[in-house]
Amino acid sequence: EDALQSMEATTEMESLFNLYGFEAADCTNLLDDKDLLDYTATVADTSANAKPLAEIEAAADASGSTRSKSGSASAAATGPSGGPLVRLSGGTAAGVDENAAADWRRCTDRVTGSDSSAEVEVSLRPVHRLPPDSRYMFQRYGDCLAAVDAQFDILRRRLLAQLSAPADGGASLPVTAPDEVSHEPCVLIGRVAPPPGAAAAAAAATSTSGTSATVTATAGPSEVDGRLAPPALLLECPAASSGSSIVNVDLSGCEQSRYSLFPGQVVAVRGSNPTGRLFLAEAVLTPTAPPPRQLSPPGPPCLDLAVASGPFDAASLSALLRVCAGGRERPHALLLSGTGWRRAPLFGRVDPALESAAKFCQQRGVQLVVQAPPGPVYPTPELPCPGHGALCVPDPAQLIVQPWGHRLAFTGVDSVAHLAAEEVSGGGGGGATEGGSGDRLGRLAGHLLSQCSMYPLLPSHDSLPLDYPLWGRHCLLGDDTPHLLIAASQVKPFIKLLPTAAVEQGSQTPCCCFVNPGRLSRGTYGRVRLGPDGQLVEAEVLRL
């Protein structure tokens, strides 16, 4: 009977690895570990009799049935291709050779070496928590508008600061009202409105104050299957005193400036308004995020993180824990998000698989951070905490890492794919502040930082029920740009350095590291190493 169960577990895992694209040799290496087979057979059983992963690991180590932990980590880091999928080191992208995994091990010797004085005790503290008495999706119209306008005010101040000191050193242009006639060059600041005919067009055209000033727009050339279609554009210009106005913008004059737009984006349009009814745009400018907070490093050690996103099952979770927490190259913290945990809010029961993972990480000195899986509302409340040193956070979440003070922000919602479905680009030339970037993945990731929101698309995607008041309190980044921004997506895994505003003229531009670790069900996860000053040292996307 035991042999039959092992054969069934082996067959199941071989089919999983074939599905995820692993080579036969990698299947054999992992299937040689008896503890992994036992865990696959037991963790799926959510009864109280399921054997915890820590007990399995201890029994396997005692019997000598497993390979050395250094060998296990090496196999996981190299993957079927012999190297990481994506690597970013020292602030620049570089090719990866067959020794890339060894390079990563060398840079993590601080964690795995025998010198215990080099190890640092790490604690993570959430910046915000969803109140337990929150009334989800109970949204009053005024509260929704207040949340959206709060984001607009933050971005408007940033744009005004940029316009007051142009990058080319020229004279600053005046900021005009949407209906003000101007034959001279001027600037108009507003939010890209959804096309007329969309379900949320009425919300974009209504007043933001007690005085209603609704403007009804007729369907025009910017309505194509509910998507934006330049060169015609509708720009909403909220005003606290006079309500909201919508002005038509013609982007056909942006021949020397490239733009990338989506509904809900706050931009500054440079051009003229000869009639007061149609703004002739020459360039579109986007806000630049402030630099991450400068840190006072307590010492030379760096912060090592492992990040992964579901969906995941027992096999992929077990393999991840063995590589990250069970190997020699242990990170300070392991961040998990996405589907994979079960939620029982009525009884507050903890998922047995989550409890086993928390025990396993606690025994190995790795801080486990679990983000809530996708729920019927966004932001999503956290799961019941299993204890054992684990930290459960809502989605999205922002964390402060002590003793360094690094600021992390991560979400399990596919913001990148949602933006990719709505974004339109055009024009020619242009720079970074004018949306001119040929790197589409970097441009999509940059929208989150530029719009100071972990979900900047407004109105939200049809599949995402957005609670606007909670979105305004927990999704906005504000003036604290994170050092690391993690957003898992179904697009291919990637790592980008997103530039922010320079601290002073001529100084080096600080960057925020954006990581898309991919999906753990596809066999990918990320490793990130941040220096004591908050800047990226090295980041990789690896295959299990």
Coordinates of C-alpha atoms in Angstrom, one line a residue:
E1 CA 0.0 0.0 0.0
D2 CA 2.9 2.4 0.8
A3 CA 4.5 1.6 -2.5
L4 CA 1.3 2.2 -4.3
Q5 CA 0.8 5.7 -2.7
S6 CA 4.4 6.6 -3.6
M7 CA 3.8 5.6 -7.2
E8 CA 0.6 7.6 -7.4
A9 CA 2.4 10.7 -5.9
T10 CA 5.3 10.2 -8.3
T11 CA 2.9 10.0 -11.3
E12 CA 1.1 13.1 -10.2
M13 CA 4.3 15.1 -9.8
E14 CA 5.7 14.0 -13.1
S15 CA 2.5 15.2 -14.9
L16 CA 2.8 18.5 -13.0
F17 CA 6.4 19.1 -14.0
N18 CA 5.7 18.1 -17.6
L19 CA 2.9 20.6 -17.6
Y20 CA 5.1 23.4 -16.2
G21 CA 7.9 22.7 -18.7
F22 CA 10.5 21.0 -16.5
E23 CA 13.0 18.5 -18.0
A24 CA 13.0 14.9 -17.0
A25 CA 16.2 15.2 -15.2
D26 CA 14.8 17.9 -12.9
C27 CA 11.8 15.7 -12.2
T28 CA 14.1 12.8 -11.2
N29 CA 16.2 15.0 -8.9
L30 CA 13.2 16.3 -7.0
L31 CA 11.4 13.0 -7.0
D32 CA 14.4 11.4 -5.3
D33 CA 13.5 13.2 -2.2
K34 CA 11.2 11.0 -0.1
D35 CA 10.1 14.0 2.1
L36 CA 8.8 15.8 -1.0
L37 CA 6.7 12.7 -2.0
D38 CA 5.4 12.3 1.5
Y39 CA 4.5 16.0 1.7
T40 CA 2.7 15.8 -1.7
A41 CA 0.6 12.9 -0.4
T42 CA -0.2 14.4 3.0
V43 CA -0.6 18.2 2.6
A44 CA -3.5 17.8 0.2
D45 CA -5.3 16.1 3.1
T46 CA -6.5 19.1 5.2
S47 CA -7.4 17.1 8.2
A48 CA -5.7 17.5 11.5
N49 CA -3.8 14.3 10.9
A50 CA -1.8 15.7 8.0
K51 CA 1.9 15.5 8.8
P52 CA 3.6 19.0 9.1
L53 CA 6.4 19.7 6.6
A54 CA 8.8 20.4 9.5
E55 CA 8.4 16.8 10.8
I56 CA 8.9 15.4 7.3
E57 CA 12.0 17.5 6.8
A58 CA 13.5 16.5 10.2
A59 CA 12.8 12.8 9.6
A60 CA 14.3 12.9 6.1
D61 CA 17.4 14.7 7.4
A62 CA 17.8 12.1 10.2
S63 CA 17.6 9.2 7.7
G64 CA 20.0 10.8 5.2
S65 CA 17.5 10.3 2.3
T66 CA 17.8 13.8 1.0
R67 CA 20.6 15.4 -0.9
S68 CA 22.8 18.1 0.7
K69 CA 21.0 21.5 1.0
S70 CA 23.7 23.2 -1.1
G71 CA 23.0 20.7 -3.9
S72 CA 19.3 21.3 -3.6
A73 CA 19.7 25.0 -3.9
S74 CA 22.0 24.7 -6.9
A75 CA 19.5 22.6 -8.8
A76 CA 16.7 25.0 -8.1
A77 CA 18.7 28.1 -9.0
T78 CA 19.9 26.8 -12.3
G79 CA 16.7 25.2 -13.6
P80 CA 16.4 23.4 -16.9
S81 CA 18.3 26.1 -18.8
G82 CA 21.3 26.3 -16.5
G83 CA 20.7 29.9 -15.3
P84 CA 18.1 32.3 -14.1
L85 CA 15.3 33.5 -16.3
V86 CA 15.9 37.2 -15.6
R87 CA 18.8 38.9 -13.8
L88 CA 19.4 42.5 -12.9
S89 CA 22.6 43.4 -11.2
G90 CA 24.1 46.7 -10.1
G91 CA 21.3 48.7 -11.7
T92 CA 21.8 47.3 -15.3
A93 CA 20.4 44.4 -17.2
A94 CA 23.0 41.8 -18.1
G95 CA 23.2 38.5 -19.9
V96 CA 23.4 35.4 -17.8
D97 CA 25.9 32.5 -18.4
E98 CA 26.1 29.1 -16.9
N99 CA 27.9 30.4 -13.8
A100 CA 25.0 32.8 -12.9
A101 CA 23.7 30.6 -10.1
A102 CA 27.2 30.4 -8.6
D103 CA 27.4 34.2 -8.7
W104 CA 24.1 34.4 -6.8
R105 CA 25.4 31.9 -4.2
R106 CA 28.5 34.0 -3.7
C107 CA 26.6 37.2 -3.1
T108 CA 24.5 35.4 -0.4
D109 CA 27.4 33.9 1.5
R110 CA 26.6 36.5 4.2
V111 CA 23.4 34.7 5.0
T112 CA 24.7 31.1 4.8
G113 CA 28.3 31.6 6.1
S114 CA 29.4 30.3 9.5
D115 CA 30.1 33.8 10.8
S116 CA 27.0 34.4 12.9
S117 CA 28.0 38.0 13.6
A118 CA 27.0 38.9 9.9
E119 CA 23.4 37.8 10.4
V120 CA 20.8 40.4 11.2
E121 CA 17.5 39.9 12.8
V122 CA 14.8 41.3 10.5
S123 CA 11.3 42.4 11.4
L124 CA 8.6 43.5 9.0
R125 CA 5.9 46.0 10.0
P126 CA 2.8 46.7 7.9
V127 CA 2.2 50.4 7.2
H128 CA -1.6 50.0 6.9
R129 CA -4.1 47.4 8.0
L130 CA -7.7 47.1 6.9
P131 CA -9.9 47.8 9.9
P132 CA -11.7 44.7 11.1
D133 CA -15.1 46.5 11.1
S134 CA -14.7 47.7 7.4
R135 CA -17.9 47.6 5.5
Y136 CA -16.7 46.4 2.1
M137 CA -18.4 47.8 -1.0
F138 CA -20.6 50.0 1.1
Q139 CA -19.7 53.1 -0.9
R140 CA -21.3 56.5 -0.8
Y141 CA -20.8 58.5 -4.0
G142 CA -19.2 61.4 -2.2
D143 CA -16.7 59.1 -0.5
C144 CA -15.7 57.6 -3.9
L145 CA -15.1 61.0 -5.4
A146 CA -13.1 62.2 -2.4
A147 CA -10.8 59.2 -2.7
V148 CA -10.2 59.8 -6.4
D149 CA -9.7 63.5 -6.0
A150 CA -7.2 62.9 -3.2
Q151 CA -5.0 61.0 -5.7
F152 CA -5.5 63.8 -8.2
D153 CA -4.4 66.5 -5.8
I154 CA -1.1 64.6 -5.0
L155 CA -0.3 64.2 -8.7
R156 CA -1.3 67.7 -9.5
R157 CA 1.2 69.1 -7.0
R158 CA 3.9 66.9 -8.5
L159 CA 3.2 68.1 -12.0
L160 CA 3.2 71.8 -10.9
A161 CA 6.6 71.3 -9.3
Q162 CA 7.9 69.7 -12.6
L163 CA 6.4 72.5 -14.7
S164 CA 7.9 75.2 -12.5
A165 CA 11.4 73.9 -13.3
P166 CA 11.4 72.5 -16.9
A167 CA 14.0 69.9 -17.6
D168 CA 15.2 71.8 -20.7
G169 CA 15.8 75.0 -18.7
G170 CA 13.2 77.0 -20.6
A171 CA 10.5 79.3 -19.2
S172 CA 7.6 77.7 -17.3
L173 CA 4.2 77.8 -19.0
P174 CA 1.0 79.0 -17.3
V175 CA -1.6 76.4 -16.2
T176 CA -5.0 77.4 -17.5
A177 CA -8.6 76.4 -16.9
P178 CA -10.2 73.9 -19.4
D179 CA -12.5 76.6 -20.9
E180 CA -10.0 79.4 -21.0
V181 CA -9.2 80.7 -24.4
S182 CA -5.4 80.9 -25.0
H183 CA -3.6 81.3 -28.3
E184 CA -0.2 81.1 -26.6
P185 CA 1.3 77.9 -25.3
C186 CA -0.1 76.8 -22.0
V187 CA -0.6 73.7 -19.8
L188 CA -3.8 71.8 -18.9
I189 CA -3.8 69.3 -16.0
G190 CA -6.5 66.7 -15.8
R191 CA -7.4 63.0 -15.7
V192 CA -7.9 60.9 -18.8
A193 CA -11.7 60.2 -18.9
P194 CA -13.1 56.9 -20.0
P195 CA -14.6 57.0 -23.5
P196 CA -18.3 58.0 -23.8
G197 CA -20.5 55.0 -23.8
A198 CA -18.5 53.2 -21.1
A199 CA -20.3 52.3 -17.9
A200 CA -18.3 54.7 -15.8
A201 CA -18.5 57.7 -18.1
A202 CA -21.1 59.3 -15.9
A203 CA -18.8 59.1 -12.9
A204 CA -16.1 60.8 -14.8
A205 CA -18.3 63.7 -15.9
T206 CA -20.0 64.5 -12.6
S207 CA -19.2 67.1 -10.0
T208 CA -16.6 66.6 -7.3
S209 CA -18.2 69.1 -4.9
G210 CA -21.6 70.1 -3.7
T211 CA -22.1 72.3 -6.8
S212 CA -22.9 70.1 -9.7
A213 CA -21.5 71.0 -13.0
T214 CA -22.0 67.9 -15.1
V215 CA -20.9 68.1 -18.8
T216 CA -22.5 65.6 -21.2
A217 CA -20.2 64.5 -24.0
T218 CA -21.5 63.0 -27.1
A219 CA -19.9 59.8 -28.6
G220 CA -17.0 60.8 -30.8
P221 CA -14.0 59.3 -32.4
S222 CA -12.5 58.2 -29.1
E223 CA -15.1 55.5 -28.6
V224 CA -14.0 52.2 -30.1
D225 CA -15.3 49.2 -28.3
G226 CA -15.1 51.1 -25.0
R227 CA -11.4 51.9 -25.4
L228 CA -9.5 55.1 -26.0
A229 CA -8.7 55.8 -29.6
P230 CA -6.4 58.8 -30.1
P231 CA -6.0 61.4 -31.5
A232 CA -9.3 62.4 -29.9
L233 CA -9.3 62.4 -26.1
L234 CA -11.5 63.5 -23.2
L235 CA -9.7 65.1 -20.3
E236 CA -11.5 65.6 -17.0
C237 CA -10.3 68.6 -15.0
P238 CA -11.6 68.5 -11.4
A239 CA -11.9 71.7 -9.5
A240 CA -12.7 71.9 -5.8
S241 CA -14.7 75.2 -6.2
S242 CA -16.5 74.8 -9.5
G243 CA -17.0 71.1 -9.9
S244 CA -15.6 69.1 -12.8
S245 CA -15.3 69.9 -16.5
I246 CA -14.4 67.8 -19.4
V247 CA -12.5 69.2 -22.4
N248 CA -11.8 67.6 -25.8
V249 CA -8.1 67.2 -26.6
D250 CA -6.6 66.7 -30.0
L251 CA -3.4 64.7 -29.9
S252 CA -2.6 64.9 -33.6
G253 CA 0.0 67.6 -32.9
C254 CA 2.1 65.4 -30.7
E255 CA 4.6 64.6 -33.5
Q256 CA 7.7 65.3 -31.5
S257 CA 6.4 63.8 -28.2
R258 CA 5.4 60.2 -27.4
Y259 CA 2.5 59.4 -25.1
S260 CA 0.9 56.4 -23.4
L261 CA -2.5 56.9 -21.9
F262 CA -5.1 54.9 -20.1
P263 CA -8.4 55.8 -18.3
G264 CA -7.8 57.3 -14.9
Q265 CA -4.3 58.6 -15.6
V266 CA -3.4 62.1 -14.4
V267 CA -1.4 64.0 -17.0
A268 CA -0.4 67.5 -18.0
V269 CA -1.1 68.5 -21.6
R270 CA 1.0 71.2 -23.3
G271 CA -0.4 73.1 -26.2
S272 CA -3.0 75.9 -26.9
N273 CA -6.8 76.3 -26.6
P274 CA -7.8 78.8 -29.3
T275 CA -11.6 78.3 -29.0
G276 CA -12.0 77.2 -25.4
R277 CA -13.7 74.0 -26.5
L278 CA -10.8 72.0 -28.1
F279 CA -7.3 71.9 -26.7
L280 CA -4.6 71.4 -29.3
A281 CA -2.0 69.3 -27.6
E282 CA 1.7 69.3 -28.5
A283 CA 3.0 67.1 -25.7
V284 CA 1.7 65.0 -22.9
L285 CA 3.7 64.9 -19.6
T286 CA 3.3 62.5 -16.7
P287 CA 4.2 62.9 -13.1
T288 CA 7.6 61.8 -11.8
A289 CA 7.6 59.9 -8.5
P290 CA 9.8 61.3 -5.7
P291 CA 12.9 59.4 -4.8
P292 CA 12.7 56.6 -2.2
R293 CA 13.5 57.7 1.3
Q294 CA 17.2 57.8 2.0
L295 CA 18.2 55.3 4.7
S296 CA 20.8 55.4 7.4
P297 CA 22.4 51.9 7.1
P298 CA 23.1 50.3 10.5
G299 CA 25.9 48.2 9.0
P300 CA 27.2 46.4 5.9
P301 CA 24.7 43.5 5.6
C302 CA 22.1 43.6 2.8
L303 CA 18.5 42.6 2.8
D304 CA 17.7 39.3 1.0
L305 CA 14.1 38.5 0.0
A306 CA 12.4 35.7 -1.9
V307 CA 9.1 36.5 -3.5
A308 CA 6.5 34.2 -5.2
S309 CA 3.0 34.5 -6.3
G310 CA 0.2 31.9 -6.8
P311 CA -1.7 30.0 -7.9
F312 CA 0.3 27.2 -6.3
D313 CA -0.3 23.7 -5.1
A314 CA 1.2 21.4 -2.6
A315 CA 4.1 20.3 -4.9
S316 CA 5.2 23.8 -6.0
L317 CA 4.9 25.2 -2.5
S318 CA 6.9 22.3 -1.0
A319 CA 9.6 22.9 -3.7
L320 CA 9.7 26.6 -3.0
L321 CA 10.0 26.1 0.8
R322 CA 12.8 23.6 0.4
V323 CA 14.8 26.0 -1.9
C324 CA 14.2 29.2 0.0
A325 CA 13.9 28.1 3.7
G326 CA 15.4 24.6 3.7
G327 CA 18.6 25.4 1.8
R328 CA 21.8 27.1 2.7
E329 CA 20.9 30.3 0.9
R330 CA 18.1 31.4 3.2
P331 CA 16.6 34.8 2.7
H332 CA 15.6 37.1 5.5
A333 CA 12.0 36.9 4.4
L334 CA 9.7 35.0 2.1
L335 CA 6.8 36.9 0.6
L336 CA 3.9 34.8 -0.8
S337 CA 0.8 36.2 -2.6
G338 CA -1.9 34.9 -4.8
T339 CA -4.2 32.0 -4.9
G340 CA -3.2 28.9 -2.9
W341 CA -4.7 29.3 0.6
R342 CA -8.2 28.5 1.7
R343 CA -10.3 31.1 3.5
A344 CA -12.9 30.3 6.1
P345 CA -14.0 33.7 7.5
L346 CA -17.1 32.3 9.3
F347 CA -15.0 30.1 11.6
G348 CA -11.6 31.9 11.4
R349 CA -10.0 28.6 10.6
V350 CA -6.3 28.6 9.5
D351 CA -5.4 26.6 6.4
P352 CA -3.3 23.6 7.6
A353 CA -1.0 24.1 4.6
L354 CA -0.3 27.7 5.7
E355 CA 0.3 26.6 9.3
S356 CA 2.8 23.9 8.2
A357 CA 4.6 26.5 6.0
A358 CA 4.7 28.9 8.9
K359 CA 6.2 26.3 11.2
F360 CA 8.8 25.3 8.6
C361 CA 10.0 28.9 8.1
Q362 CA 10.0 29.7 11.8
Q363 CA 12.3 26.7 12.5
R364 CA 14.7 27.9 9.9
G365 CA 14.8 31.6 10.8
V366 CA 12.9 32.9 7.8
Q367 CA 10.2 35.5 8.2
L368 CA 7.1 34.3 6.3
V369 CA 4.8 37.1 4.9
V370 CA 1.5 35.8 3.4
Q371 CA -0.7 38.2 1.4
A372 CA -4.4 37.6 1.1
P373 CA -5.6 35.6 -2.0
P374 CA -7.9 37.4 -4.4
G375 CA -11.3 37.9 -2.9
P376 CA -14.7 39.4 -3.8
V377 CA -13.4 42.9 -3.1
Y378 CA -10.2 44.9 -3.6
P379 CA -8.5 45.8 -1.3
T380 CA -8.8 42.3 0.2
P381 CA -8.6 41.7 4.0
E382 CA -5.8 39.5 5.4
L383 CA -6.1 35.8 6.2
P384 CA -6.4 34.5 9.8
C385 CA -2.8 34.5 11.2
P386 CA -1.4 31.0 11.8
G387 CA 1.1 32.2 14.4
H388 CA 4.6 30.7 14.4
G389 CA 6.1 34.1 13.5
A390 CA 4.2 34.4 10.2
L391 CA 2.8 37.8 9.2
C392 CA -0.5 38.0 7.3
V393 CA -1.2 41.2 5.3
P394 CA -4.0 42.4 3.1
D395 CA -3.8 42.9 -0.6
P396 CA -2.3 45.4 -1.4
A397 CA 0.2 45.8 1.4
Q398 CA 3.1 48.2 2.3
L399 CA 5.8 47.0 4.7
I400 CA 8.6 48.7 6.6
V401 CA 11.7 46.4 7.1
Q402 CA 13.7 47.0 10.2
P403 CA 16.5 47.6 11.1
W404 CA 17.2 49.1 7.7
G405 CA 13.9 50.9 7.0
H406 CA 13.4 49.6 3.5
R407 CA 9.8 50.2 2.3
L408 CA 8.2 47.4 0.3
A409 CA 4.9 47.5 -1.6
F410 CA 3.3 44.4 -3.2
T411 CA 0.0 43.3 -4.6
G412 CA -1.4 40.1 -6.0
V413 CA -3.8 41.8 -8.5
D414 CA -2.6 41.7 -12.1
S415 CA -2.3 45.5 -12.5
V416 CA 0.1 45.2 -15.4
A417 CA -2.2 43.0 -17.5
H418 CA -5.2 45.2 -16.8
L419 CA -3.2 48.3 -17.9
A420 CA -2.0 46.5 -21.0
A421 CA -5.5 45.9 -22.0
E422 CA -6.5 49.6 -21.8
E423 CA -3.3 51.5 -22.6
V424 CA -2.9 53.3 -26.0
S425 CA 0.3 54.8 -27.3
G426 CA 1.1 57.2 -30.0
G427 CA 3.2 60.2 -31.1
G428 CA 6.9 60.2 -31.8
G429 CA 10.2 60.9 -30.0
G430 CA 9.8 62.1 -26.4
G431 CA 11.5 61.3 -23.2
A432 CA 10.7 59.5 -20.0
T433 CA 8.5 62.2 -18.6
E434 CA 6.6 62.4 -21.8
G435 CA 5.7 58.8 -21.8
G436 CA 8.2 58.0 -24.5
S437 CA 9.5 54.5 -23.8
G438 CA 9.9 51.7 -26.3
D439 CA 10.1 49.2 -23.4
R440 CA 6.4 48.3 -23.0
L441 CA 6.8 46.2 -19.8
G442 CA 8.9 48.9 -18.2
R443 CA 6.4 51.5 -19.3
L444 CA 3.5 49.6 -17.8
A445 CA 5.3 49.0 -14.5
G446 CA 6.2 52.7 -14.5
H447 CA 2.5 53.7 -14.6
L448 CA 2.1 52.3 -11.0
L449 CA 4.9 54.5 -9.7
S450 CA 4.0 57.5 -11.8
Q451 CA 0.4 57.5 -10.6
C452 CA 1.4 56.7 -7.0
S453 CA -1.0 53.8 -6.9
M454 CA -0.7 50.0 -7.0
Y455 CA -3.9 50.0 -9.1
P456 CA -4.1 53.2 -11.2
L457 CA -6.7 52.1 -13.7
L458 CA -10.0 53.9 -13.1
P459 CA -12.7 52.7 -13.6
S460 CA -11.3 49.3 -12.6
H461 CA -11.2 46.2 -14.8
D462 CA -14.5 44.3 -15.1
S463 CA -13.1 41.4 -13.1
L464 CA -12.1 43.5 -10.2
P465 CA -14.7 44.9 -7.7
L466 CA -12.9 48.0 -6.4
D467 CA -13.9 49.6 -3.1
Y468 CA -12.9 53.2 -3.9
P469 CA -12.8 54.6 -0.3
L470 CA -10.5 51.7 0.8
W471 CA -8.5 52.1 -2.4
G472 CA -7.8 55.7 -1.5
R473 CA -6.5 54.7 1.9
H474 CA -4.5 51.6 1.2
C475 CA -3.6 51.5 -2.5
L476 CA -2.0 55.0 -2.9
L477 CA 1.7 55.2 -2.4
G478 CA 1.6 58.9 -1.4
D479 CA 4.9 60.7 -1.1
D480 CA 6.7 57.6 0.2
T481 CA 8.0 55.8 -2.9
P482 CA 8.9 52.2 -2.1
H483 CA 12.4 50.8 -2.6
L484 CA 10.9 47.6 -3.9
L485 CA 7.5 47.2 -5.8
I486 CA 6.2 43.7 -6.4
A487 CA 3.3 43.0 -8.7
A488 CA 2.8 39.5 -10.0
S489 CA 1.4 39.3 -13.5
Q490 CA 0.5 36.7 -16.1
V491 CA 2.9 38.4 -18.6
K492 CA 6.4 37.0 -18.7
P493 CA 8.5 37.5 -15.6
F494 CA 10.6 40.7 -15.6
I495 CA 12.6 43.0 -13.4
K496 CA 12.8 46.7 -14.0
L497 CA 14.5 49.7 -12.4
L498 CA 12.0 52.6 -12.4
P499 CA 13.7 56.0 -12.3
T500 CA 12.4 58.6 -9.9
A501 CA 13.1 62.3 -9.5
A502 CA 16.7 63.2 -8.7
V503 CA 17.4 64.4 -5.2
E504 CA 19.3 67.4 -6.6
Q505 CA 20.2 68.8 -10.0
G506 CA 22.9 66.7 -11.7
S507 CA 22.9 63.9 -9.1
Q508 CA 22.4 60.3 -9.8
T509 CA 18.8 59.3 -10.3
P510 CA 17.6 56.9 -7.5
C511 CA 15.5 54.0 -8.7
C512 CA 12.7 51.8 -7.5
C513 CA 13.1 48.1 -8.2
F514 CA 9.9 46.5 -9.8
V515 CA 9.7 42.7 -9.8
N516 CA 7.2 40.5 -11.5
P517 CA 8.1 37.0 -10.2
G518 CA 5.6 35.3 -12.5
R519 CA 3.4 32.5 -11.2
L520 CA 4.6 29.7 -9.0
S521 CA 2.4 27.3 -10.8
R522 CA 4.6 27.9 -13.8
G523 CA 7.7 27.2 -11.7
T524 CA 9.1 30.7 -11.3
Y525 CA 9.9 32.9 -8.2
G526 CA 12.1 35.9 -7.5
R527 CA 15.1 36.6 -5.4
V528 CA 16.0 40.3 -4.5
R529 CA 19.0 41.7 -2.7
L530 CA 18.8 45.3 -1.5
G531 CA 21.7 47.3 -0.1
P532 CA 21.6 49.0 3.3
D533 CA 21.0 52.3 1.4
G534 CA 17.9 50.8 -0.3
Q535 CA 19.3 50.6 -3.8
L536 CA 19.2 47.3 -5.7
V537 CA 22.3 45.1 -5.5
E538 CA 21.0 42.1 -7.4
A539 CA 17.6 40.6 -8.5
E540 CA 16.8 37.4 -10.3
V541 CA 13.7 35.5 -11.5
L542 CA 14.5 31.8 -11.0
R543 CA 12.9 28.5 -12.0
L544 CA 12.2 25.9 -9.4

